[in-house]
Structures are given as C-alpha cells and as structure tokens.
Short mmCIF file of C-alpha atoms in Angstrom, two decimals:
data_model
loop_
_atom_site.label_atom_id
_atom_site.label_comp_id
_atom_site.label_asym_id
_atom_site.label_seq_id
_atom_site.Cartn_x
_atom_site.Cartn_y
_atom_site.Cartn_z
CA MET V 2 -151.67 -64.51 -70.07
CA PRO V 3 -148.61 -65.60 -68.69
CA ASN V 4 -149.00 -67.13 -65.14
CA ALA V 5 -152.68 -67.49 -64.81
CA TYR V 6 -154.99 -70.49 -64.04
CA HIS V 7 -158.39 -70.71 -66.03
CA HIS V 8 -161.00 -72.61 -63.78
CA PRO V 9 -163.69 -73.85 -65.67
CA LYS V 10 -165.39 -75.30 -62.21
CA ILE V 11 -165.51 -71.95 -61.23
CA GLN V 12 -166.42 -70.33 -63.99
CA HIS V 13 -169.72 -72.83 -65.38
CA ASN V 14 -170.63 -75.63 -62.53
CA ASP V 15 -172.79 -78.21 -62.48
CA HIS V 16 -174.54 -78.79 -59.11
CA ALA V 17 -175.45 -82.20 -57.68
CA ASP V 18 -179.19 -81.17 -58.10
CA GLY V 19 -178.82 -80.84 -61.77
CA THR V 20 -178.78 -77.17 -61.95
CA GLU V 21 -175.62 -74.96 -63.20
CA SER V 22 -174.28 -71.57 -62.49
CA TYR V 23 -171.74 -69.76 -64.10
CA LEU V 24 -170.15 -66.19 -63.02
CA LEU V 25 -171.44 -63.51 -64.72
CA PRO V 26 -170.39 -60.33 -65.41
CA ASP V 27 -171.48 -56.54 -64.81
CA VAL V 28 -170.23 -52.96 -64.88
CA LEU V 29 -171.70 -50.51 -62.43
CA ALA V 30 -172.40 -47.03 -63.96
CA MET V 31 -175.56 -45.54 -62.45
CA GLN V 32 -175.50 -41.34 -62.80
CA ASN V 33 -177.09 -38.96 -59.69
CA GLY V 34 -180.19 -39.54 -59.30
CA ALA V 35 -180.80 -43.11 -60.02
CA GLU V 36 -182.17 -45.79 -58.42
CA ILE V 37 -182.97 -49.10 -58.28
CA THR V 38 -184.33 -52.11 -56.07
CA ALA V 39 -182.58 -55.75 -57.12
CA ARG V 40 -183.14 -59.44 -55.98
CA TYR V 41 -179.63 -61.38 -55.80
CA PRO V 42 -180.50 -64.85 -57.61
CA GLY V 43 -176.85 -65.95 -56.22
CA PRO V 44 -173.73 -64.36 -54.92
CA CYS V 45 -172.45 -61.05 -55.77
CA ILE V 46 -169.37 -58.50 -55.64
CA TYR V 47 -169.28 -54.97 -56.32
CA TYR V 48 -165.98 -53.32 -56.78
CA VAL V 49 -166.53 -49.18 -57.14
CA THR V 50 -163.96 -47.19 -58.87
CA GLU V 51 -165.52 -44.01 -58.60
CA GLY V 52 -167.81 -41.60 -57.79
CA GLU V 53 -170.15 -43.49 -54.54
CA ILE V 54 -173.50 -45.56 -53.86
CA GLN V 55 -175.67 -45.98 -51.22
CA TYR V 56 -176.86 -48.54 -50.64
CA GLU V 57 -180.74 -50.36 -48.20
CA ASP V 58 -180.83 -53.98 -47.34
CA THR V 59 -184.99 -54.74 -47.52
CA LYS V 60 -184.62 -57.25 -44.93
CA ILE V 61 -183.06 -53.48 -42.37
CA PRO V 62 -184.85 -50.65 -43.51
CA GLY V 63 -183.70 -47.33 -42.80
CA ASN V 64 -179.80 -48.48 -42.47
CA ILE V 65 -178.14 -47.07 -45.32
CA THR V 66 -174.22 -47.99 -47.01
CA VAL V 67 -172.70 -45.67 -48.66
CA LEU V 68 -169.78 -48.03 -50.57
CA ARG V 69 -167.36 -45.03 -52.35
CA LYS V 70 -163.92 -45.47 -53.95
CA GLY V 71 -161.94 -48.43 -53.39
CA ASP V 72 -165.31 -50.00 -51.10
CA VAL V 73 -166.36 -53.53 -52.05
CA ILE V 74 -169.76 -55.16 -51.22
CA HIS V 75 -170.63 -59.10 -50.82
CA VAL V 76 -174.33 -59.26 -51.85
CA GLU V 77 -175.76 -62.42 -50.51
CA GLU V 78 -178.10 -64.51 -53.18
CA GLY V 79 -181.38 -64.32 -52.49
CA SER V 80 -180.94 -60.25 -51.11
CA LEU V 81 -183.66 -57.86 -51.93
CA ILE V 82 -180.88 -54.51 -52.48
CA ARG V 83 -182.19 -50.87 -52.91
CA TRP V 84 -179.13 -48.95 -55.04
CA MET V 85 -179.27 -45.20 -54.90
CA CYS V 86 -176.82 -42.77 -56.60
CA LYS V 87 -176.67 -39.01 -55.23
CA SER V 88 -173.09 -38.44 -56.37
CA PRO V 89 -172.73 -35.67 -58.62
CA THR V 90 -169.94 -37.44 -60.97
CA GLY V 91 -172.13 -40.83 -60.70
CA VAL V 92 -170.91 -44.07 -60.15
CA LYS V 93 -168.78 -46.52 -61.78
CA GLY V 94 -167.33 -49.38 -60.73
CA PHE V 95 -167.74 -53.86 -61.60
CA GLY V 96 -168.78 -56.83 -60.16
CA VAL V 97 -169.31 -60.54 -60.77
CA ALA V 98 -172.18 -62.49 -59.93
CA TYR V 99 -172.70 -66.48 -59.43
CA VAL V 100 -176.20 -67.35 -61.55
CA PRO V 101 -178.40 -69.96 -63.04
CA VAL V 102 -177.94 -70.48 -66.64
CA SER V 103 -181.05 -69.19 -67.05
CA VAL V 104 -180.28 -65.90 -65.76
CA LYS V 105 -178.44 -64.32 -69.04
CA PHE V 106 -178.56 -60.72 -68.14
CA ILE V 107 -178.21 -58.41 -64.78
CA ASN V 108 -181.57 -56.43 -65.96
CA ASP V 109 -183.22 -59.77 -64.65
CA PHE V 110 -181.70 -58.99 -61.39
CA VAL V 111 -184.07 -55.94 -61.81
CA VAL V 112 -187.91 -56.24 -59.94
CA THR V 113 -190.19 -53.40 -60.35
CA ASP V 114 -192.81 -54.10 -58.08
CA GLN V 115 -191.91 -55.42 -54.13
#
C-alpha cells in the first residue's frame, strides 16, 4: 500500500520476560438476544460499524453501557466483560486484541463459568 508502514515490533513483540504477544484481529457480529462473557488476556479495542451492543464490566455490576454505530471501546487486560445484543438488527464491527501467542482465537476469551 502506498504511504503505509508495517511495524513488526507492534504486530509481534518479544517481551523481556520471554513471553511473546501479537495483534489478533476480530470481527464483531452478534444477533439479537445473543450474550457472552469474555475475559481479556490482553488489551482490546472494538469499533461498532452497525447496530448496537450493550456491555457490563463485571467489576461494576449493573452499570450497563450501550455502544452504537461509530462507537469505540478499549477493554483493559484482565477485564471480565458481559456482552449483550438486544438490537433487532444485531451488531457488527471489528476489533483487535494484543494477546500472548498462546491465544489463537477470540473464542479463547469466552468464559463458560465464572
């Protein structure tokens, strides 16, 4: 791409403690009524392109935030977030997480029991 720069230290990084991390892309797509809880092994950013989604940081129970088209959220490493799609049209978007190389899929974030 013209005028683009690829920076390998951002995309894949070796840390002083010997661990390695990389950027894991994610497509956000949930239908109305879907709900998941996820624990983030690294920081993550999501951008909503269509519809809306609600989330609750389990550290602050009952504090529900709604994200709509054009909204961005930064999720901190270690966060346990409950995502709820109550939009008739669902939600779509994309994101990227900075995770250890041991994490291969966004599904690795999903928590089935808390």
